[in-house]
Every structure is written in structure tokens, then in C-alpha cells.
Amino acid sequence: VAPGLLRVTPSMLEKYGRPRKPRKMVWMALEGKVYNITAYIPFHPGGEGELLRAAGKDGTSLFMKTHSWVNVEGMLGGCLIGILVSEEEEAS
Ligand code: HEM
């Protein structure tokens, strides 16, 4: 793992990645990487609601269905916080 990147399990994504008042922070996993997309939310061309369908989840399949041509790494590279790992992997 690259230094400085978190190992994030699906349950951690769910726990920390969904906006819960008063916290608005949102994490999303895309193609095995975990991004803190909070700052990007107001800029999403498809609107906040669409983007937040995958808040705190692995949004890869939804993302691929809507716009597989969008360069995630190019747009969100600066928001990369970790890599997605399975619960089993993390426990072992
Ligand atoms: C546009 C949904 C995540 C970047 C759109 C549109 C939808 C959508 C429906 C079309 C809006 C329109 O044409 O009126 C979603 C859903 C997401 C998601 C359900 C959850 C996974 C993301 C993420 C990014 C992103 C993470 C950035 C990396 C964009 C861009 C467009 C767009 C750049 C404009 C694409 C174009 O017109 O070619 N999105 N989005 N989206 N979204 Fe998302």
C-alpha cells in the first residue's frame, strides 16, 4: 500500500462515508480506490442527489453505467484517501 493511504473496508466506508448531521463528509469507492468526494459534491454535473446515491459505498458499477468515459483519477486524484479492502483481508 502506498504510504499515507488508508485501508478502508466496506463497513468503514458505510460508517464514515455517509453524510450524517452535522458532518457532511462523503467518501466513495471507485475502482478499488477510496475518495473523499466532499469538496466535489457541488460541482457534479449530474447533481448532488445522483452523486450521493453511492455515498459511503462502492460506486463503481453505478459510475460505469452513467459515464464510464469520465476520468475519475484525473478529476479526483487529489481527493484520494485510501484503498478498498475486504473485511476478511483486513481481519487477517
Ligand atoms: C454527469 C450520475 C458519480 C462526474 C452525470 C449524470 C448523471 C450522473 C446522471 C448526467 C447528468 C446530465 O447529463 O444531466 C452519477 C452517479 C454517480 C456519479 C449516479 C455515482 C457513482 C460521479 C463522480 C464523478 C462524476 C464520482 C467524478 C469523478 C460526472 C461528470 C459528468 C457527470 C464529469 C458530466 C459528463 C458528461 O456530460 O460527459 N453523473 N455520477 N460523476 N458526472 Fe456523475
Short mmCIF file of N, CA and C and ligand atoms in Angstrom, two decimals:
data_model
loop_
_atom_site.label_atom_id
_atom_site.label_comp_id
_atom_site.label_asym_id
_atom_site.label_seq_id
_atom_site.Cartn_x
_atom_site.Cartn_y
_atom_site.Cartn_z
N VAL A 1 0.85 -1.21 0.00
CA VAL A 1 0.00 0.00 0.00
C VAL A 1 0.88 1.25 0.00
N ALA A 2 0.49 2.23 -0.76
CA ALA A 2 1.24 3.48 -0.79
C ALA A 2 1.19 4.13 0.58
N PRO A 3 2.29 4.71 1.02
CA PRO A 3 2.28 5.33 2.34
C PRO A 3 1.25 6.45 2.41
N GLY A 4 0.60 6.56 3.56
CA GLY A 4 -0.37 7.64 3.72
C GLY A 4 -1.76 7.29 3.27
N LEU A 5 -1.94 6.13 2.63
CA LEU A 5 -3.29 5.75 2.21
C LEU A 5 -3.93 4.83 3.25
N LEU A 6 -5.21 5.08 3.53
CA LEU A 6 -5.94 4.25 4.48
C LEU A 6 -6.35 2.94 3.82
N ARG A 7 -6.48 1.90 4.63
CA ARG A 7 -7.10 0.66 4.17
C ARG A 7 -8.54 0.73 4.65
N VAL A 8 -9.46 0.82 3.71
CA VAL A 8 -10.86 1.06 4.06
C VAL A 8 -11.71 -0.16 3.72
N THR A 9 -12.42 -0.68 4.72
CA THR A 9 -13.33 -1.80 4.48
C THR A 9 -14.71 -1.24 4.13
N PRO A 10 -15.57 -2.08 3.54
CA PRO A 10 -16.93 -1.61 3.24
C PRO A 10 -17.66 -1.07 4.46
N SER A 11 -17.44 -1.67 5.64
CA SER A 11 -18.14 -1.16 6.82
C SER A 11 -17.60 0.20 7.26
N MET A 12 -16.29 0.42 7.08
CA MET A 12 -15.74 1.75 7.38
C MET A 12 -16.29 2.79 6.40
N LEU A 13 -16.42 2.38 5.14
CA LEU A 13 -16.98 3.28 4.12
C LEU A 13 -18.37 3.72 4.52
N GLU A 14 -19.15 2.75 4.94
CA GLU A 14 -20.53 2.98 5.36
C GLU A 14 -20.58 3.89 6.59
N LYS A 15 -19.68 3.63 7.53
CA LYS A 15 -19.69 4.37 8.79
C LYS A 15 -19.23 5.82 8.65
N TYR A 16 -18.12 6.00 7.93
CA TYR A 16 -17.55 7.35 7.85
C TYR A 16 -17.90 8.08 6.56
N GLY A 17 -18.35 7.33 5.56
CA GLY A 17 -18.51 7.92 4.24
C GLY A 17 -19.86 8.49 3.92
N ARG A 18 -20.83 8.27 4.80
CA ARG A 18 -22.17 8.80 4.51
C ARG A 18 -22.40 10.05 5.31
N PRO A 19 -22.98 11.06 4.69
CA PRO A 19 -23.18 12.31 5.42
C PRO A 19 -24.19 12.13 6.54
N ARG A 20 -23.80 12.45 7.74
CA ARG A 20 -24.72 12.41 8.88
C ARG A 20 -24.57 13.71 9.62
N LYS A 21 -25.67 14.39 9.85
CA LYS A 21 -25.60 15.69 10.50
C LYS A 21 -24.89 15.58 11.85
N PRO A 22 -24.01 16.55 12.19
CA PRO A 22 -23.70 17.77 11.45
C PRO A 22 -22.58 17.58 10.42
N ARG A 23 -22.13 16.35 10.26
CA ARG A 23 -21.00 16.10 9.38
C ARG A 23 -21.48 15.89 7.95
N LYS A 24 -20.82 16.57 7.02
CA LYS A 24 -21.22 16.44 5.63
C LYS A 24 -20.22 15.66 4.79
N MET A 25 -19.21 15.11 5.46
CA MET A 25 -18.16 14.42 4.73
C MET A 25 -18.71 13.19 3.98
N VAL A 26 -18.27 13.03 2.76
CA VAL A 26 -18.70 11.87 1.96
C VAL A 26 -17.49 11.16 1.35
N TRP A 27 -17.44 9.86 1.56
CA TRP A 27 -16.43 9.03 0.92
C TRP A 27 -17.11 8.15 -0.11
N MET A 28 -16.38 7.81 -1.16
CA MET A 28 -16.91 6.88 -2.17
C MET A 28 -15.78 6.04 -2.73
N ALA A 29 -16.06 4.75 -2.90
CA ALA A 29 -15.06 3.87 -3.52
C ALA A 29 -15.34 3.79 -5.01
N LEU A 30 -14.30 3.93 -5.81
CA LEU A 30 -14.41 3.79 -7.25
C LEU A 30 -13.18 3.03 -7.74
N GLU A 31 -13.42 1.92 -8.40
CA GLU A 31 -12.35 1.09 -8.95
C GLU A 31 -11.25 0.78 -7.94
N GLY A 32 -11.67 0.39 -6.74
CA GLY A 32 -10.73 -0.06 -5.73
C GLY A 32 -10.06 1.05 -4.93
N LYS A 33 -10.37 2.30 -5.31
CA LYS A 33 -9.78 3.41 -4.57
C LYS A 33 -10.88 4.15 -3.81
N VAL A 34 -10.50 4.74 -2.68
CA VAL A 34 -11.48 5.45 -1.86
C VAL A 34 -11.16 6.95 -1.89
N TYR A 35 -12.18 7.73 -2.23
CA TYR A 35 -12.01 9.18 -2.35
C TYR A 35 -12.88 9.90 -1.33
N ASN A 36 -12.36 10.99 -0.79
CA ASN A 36 -13.18 11.90 0.00
C ASN A 36 -13.74 12.91 -1.01
N ILE A 37 -14.99 12.69 -1.43
CA ILE A 37 -15.55 13.49 -2.52
C ILE A 37 -16.30 14.74 -2.03
N THR A 38 -16.20 15.02 -0.74
CA THR A 38 -16.96 16.12 -0.14
C THR A 38 -16.88 17.43 -0.94
N ALA A 39 -15.65 17.82 -1.29
CA ALA A 39 -15.46 19.11 -1.96
C ALA A 39 -16.02 19.10 -3.38
N TYR A 40 -16.13 17.91 -3.96
CA TYR A 40 -16.61 17.82 -5.35
C TYR A 40 -18.13 17.87 -5.47
N ILE A 41 -18.84 17.55 -4.39
CA ILE A 41 -20.30 17.41 -4.45
C ILE A 41 -21.02 18.56 -5.19
N PRO A 42 -20.74 19.82 -4.84
CA PRO A 42 -21.48 20.91 -5.50
C PRO A 42 -21.15 21.08 -6.99
N PHE A 43 -20.08 20.43 -7.44
CA PHE A 43 -19.65 20.60 -8.84
C PHE A 43 -20.10 19.46 -9.76
N HIS A 44 -20.72 18.44 -9.20
CA HIS A 44 -21.10 17.29 -10.03
C HIS A 44 -22.15 17.71 -11.06
N PRO A 45 -21.86 17.53 -12.36
CA PRO A 45 -22.80 17.98 -13.40
C PRO A 45 -24.14 17.27 -13.35
N GLY A 46 -24.16 16.08 -12.78
CA GLY A 46 -25.41 15.32 -12.68
C GLY A 46 -26.21 15.64 -11.43
N GLY A 47 -25.70 16.56 -10.62
CA GLY A 47 -26.42 16.96 -9.41
C GLY A 47 -25.99 16.20 -8.18
N GLU A 48 -26.30 16.76 -7.02
CA GLU A 48 -25.89 16.15 -5.75
C GLU A 48 -26.60 14.83 -5.50
N GLY A 49 -27.89 14.80 -5.78
CA GLY A 49 -28.68 13.60 -5.49
C GLY A 49 -28.15 12.38 -6.21
N GLU A 50 -27.85 12.55 -7.49
CA GLU A 50 -27.32 11.44 -8.29
C GLU A 50 -26.01 10.94 -7.69
N LEU A 51 -25.12 11.89 -7.42
CA LEU A 51 -23.80 11.54 -6.90
C LEU A 51 -23.92 10.81 -5.57
N LEU A 52 -24.83 11.29 -4.72
CA LEU A 52 -24.94 10.74 -3.37
C LEU A 52 -25.62 9.37 -3.31
N ARG A 53 -26.13 8.91 -4.45
CA ARG A 53 -26.68 7.54 -4.47
C ARG A 53 -25.62 6.54 -4.06
N ALA A 54 -24.36 6.87 -4.33
CA ALA A 54 -23.28 5.94 -4.00
C ALA A 54 -22.44 6.43 -2.82
N ALA A 55 -22.98 7.34 -2.02
CA ALA A 55 -22.24 7.83 -0.85
C ALA A 55 -21.99 6.70 0.14
N GLY A 56 -20.77 6.56 0.59
CA GLY A 56 -20.46 5.53 1.56
C GLY A 56 -20.49 4.13 1.00
N LYS A 57 -20.42 4.04 -0.32
CA LYS A 57 -20.50 2.72 -0.98
C LYS A 57 -19.45 2.61 -2.07
N ASP A 58 -19.41 1.42 -2.66
CA ASP A 58 -18.62 1.24 -3.85
C ASP A 58 -19.49 1.67 -5.03
N GLY A 59 -19.16 2.81 -5.63
CA GLY A 59 -19.98 3.37 -6.71
C GLY A 59 -19.56 2.94 -8.09
N THR A 60 -18.64 1.99 -8.17
CA THR A 60 -18.06 1.63 -9.47
C THR A 60 -19.10 1.25 -10.53
N SER A 61 -20.02 0.35 -10.18
CA SER A 61 -20.94 -0.12 -11.22
C SER A 61 -21.90 0.99 -11.65
N LEU A 62 -22.37 1.78 -10.67
CA LEU A 62 -23.26 2.91 -10.98
C LEU A 62 -22.52 3.93 -11.85
N PHE A 63 -21.27 4.18 -11.48
CA PHE A 63 -20.45 5.13 -12.22
C PHE A 63 -20.25 4.66 -13.67
N MET A 64 -19.97 3.36 -13.83
CA MET A 64 -19.74 2.81 -15.17
C MET A 64 -21.00 2.86 -16.02
N LYS A 65 -22.15 2.68 -15.37
CA LYS A 65 -23.41 2.74 -16.10
C LYS A 65 -23.71 4.15 -16.57
N THR A 66 -23.36 5.15 -15.75
CA THR A 66 -23.73 6.53 -16.09
C THR A 66 -22.70 7.22 -16.98
N HIS A 67 -21.42 7.02 -16.71
CA HIS A 67 -20.40 7.72 -17.50
C HIS A 67 -19.03 7.08 -17.37
N SER A 68 -18.90 5.95 -18.04
CA SER A 68 -17.63 5.22 -17.98
C SER A 68 -16.48 6.02 -18.61
N TRP A 69 -16.83 7.04 -19.42
CA TRP A 69 -15.80 7.83 -20.10
C TRP A 69 -15.18 8.91 -19.21
N VAL A 70 -15.77 9.16 -18.06
CA VAL A 70 -15.24 10.21 -17.17
C VAL A 70 -13.95 9.73 -16.50
N ASN A 71 -12.92 10.55 -16.49
CA ASN A 71 -11.62 10.21 -15.92
C ASN A 71 -11.62 10.48 -14.41
N VAL A 72 -11.91 9.43 -13.65
CA VAL A 72 -12.01 9.58 -12.19
C VAL A 72 -10.70 10.05 -11.58
N GLU A 73 -9.64 9.32 -11.90
CA GLU A 73 -8.34 9.61 -11.30
C GLU A 73 -7.91 11.05 -11.62
N GLY A 74 -8.18 11.48 -12.84
CA GLY A 74 -7.83 12.84 -13.24
C GLY A 74 -8.59 13.89 -12.45
N MET A 75 -9.88 13.60 -12.22
CA MET A 75 -10.71 14.60 -11.54
C MET A 75 -10.58 14.54 -10.03
N LEU A 76 -10.45 13.33 -9.50
CA LEU A 76 -10.49 13.17 -8.04
C LEU A 76 -9.16 12.73 -7.44
N GLY A 77 -8.12 12.71 -8.24
CA GLY A 77 -6.81 12.26 -7.74
C GLY A 77 -6.41 12.94 -6.44
N GLY A 78 -6.70 14.22 -6.34
CA GLY A 78 -6.33 14.98 -5.14
C GLY A 78 -7.18 14.64 -3.93
N CYS A 79 -8.25 13.90 -4.15
CA CYS A 79 -9.16 13.54 -3.06
C CYS A 79 -8.96 12.09 -2.62
N LEU A 80 -7.95 11.43 -3.17
CA LEU A 80 -7.69 10.03 -2.84
C LEU A 80 -7.26 9.90 -1.38
N ILE A 81 -7.97 9.04 -0.62
CA ILE A 81 -7.58 8.86 0.78
C ILE A 81 -7.21 7.43 1.12
N GLY A 82 -7.60 6.48 0.27
CA GLY A 82 -7.30 5.10 0.65
C GLY A 82 -7.60 4.09 -0.43
N ILE A 83 -7.43 2.83 -0.06
CA ILE A 83 -7.79 1.74 -0.96
C ILE A 83 -8.85 0.88 -0.28
N LEU A 84 -9.71 0.30 -1.11
CA LEU A 84 -10.79 -0.53 -0.59
C LEU A 84 -10.27 -1.94 -0.36
N VAL A 85 -10.48 -2.47 0.86
CA VAL A 85 -10.08 -3.84 1.16
C VAL A 85 -11.29 -4.57 1.74
N SER A 86 -11.32 -5.90 1.60
CA SER A 86 -12.45 -6.66 2.13
C SER A 86 -12.31 -6.77 3.64
N GLU A 87 -13.42 -7.05 4.32
CA GLU A 87 -13.40 -7.21 5.78
C GLU A 87 -12.45 -8.36 6.14
N GLU A 88 -12.49 -9.43 5.35
CA GLU A 88 -11.67 -10.62 5.62
C GLU A 88 -10.19 -10.29 5.53
N GLU A 89 -9.85 -9.56 4.47
CA GLU A 89 -8.46 -9.17 4.25
C GLU A 89 -7.93 -8.36 5.43
N GLU A 90 -8.77 -7.45 5.93
CA GLU A 90 -8.35 -6.56 6.99
C GLU A 90 -8.24 -7.30 8.32
N ALA A 91 -9.08 -8.32 8.49
CA ALA A 91 -9.09 -9.06 9.75
C ALA A 91 -7.89 -10.00 9.85
N SER A 92 -7.37 -10.44 8.72
CA SER A 92 -6.30 -11.45 8.76
C SER A 92 -4.93 -10.83 9.00
C1 HEM B 1 -22.77 13.54 -15.19
C2 HEM B 1 -24.71 10.29 -12.19
C3 HEM B 1 -20.53 9.94 -9.82
C4 HEM B 1 -18.55 13.15 -12.85
C5 HEM B 1 -23.66 12.70 -14.57
C6 HEM B 1 -25.01 12.47 -15.00
C7 HEM B 1 -25.55 11.57 -14.16
C8 HEM B 1 -24.55 11.21 -13.19
C9 HEM B 1 -26.98 11.02 -14.21
C10 HEM B 1 -25.68 13.07 -16.23
C11 HEM B 1 -26.15 14.46 -15.97
C12 HEM B 1 -26.78 15.07 -17.18
O1 HEM B 1 -26.40 14.75 -18.31
O2 HEM B 1 -27.68 15.89 -16.97
C13 HEM B 1 -23.73 9.89 -11.31
C14 HEM B 1 -23.89 8.86 -10.30
C15 HEM B 1 -22.72 8.77 -9.63
C16 HEM B 1 -21.81 9.73 -10.23
C17 HEM B 1 -25.15 8.03 -10.06
C18 HEM B 1 -22.41 7.82 -8.51
C19 HEM B 1 -21.47 6.91 -8.63
C20 HEM B 1 -19.62 10.80 -10.40
C21 HEM B 1 -18.27 11.02 -9.97
C22 HEM B 1 -17.72 11.92 -10.83
C23 HEM B 1 -18.72 12.28 -11.80
C24 HEM B 1 -17.60 10.35 -8.78
C25 HEM B 1 -16.31 12.48 -10.85
C26 HEM B 1 -15.28 11.69 -10.87
C27 HEM B 1 -19.50 13.50 -13.77
C28 HEM B 1 -19.25 14.29 -14.95
C29 HEM B 1 -20.47 14.39 -15.63
C30 HEM B 1 -21.45 13.67 -14.85
C31 HEM B 1 -17.92 14.88 -15.38
C32 HEM B 1 -20.71 15.08 -16.98
C33 HEM B 1 -20.43 14.02 -18.02
C34 HEM B 1 -20.67 14.42 -19.43
O3 HEM B 1 -21.56 15.23 -19.68
O4 HEM B 1 -19.95 13.89 -20.30
N1 HEM B 1 -23.41 11.93 -13.47
N2 HEM B 1 -22.48 10.40 -11.24
N3 HEM B 1 -19.87 11.59 -11.51
N4 HEM B 1 -20.83 13.13 -13.74
FE1 HEM B 1 -21.66 11.79 -12.47
#
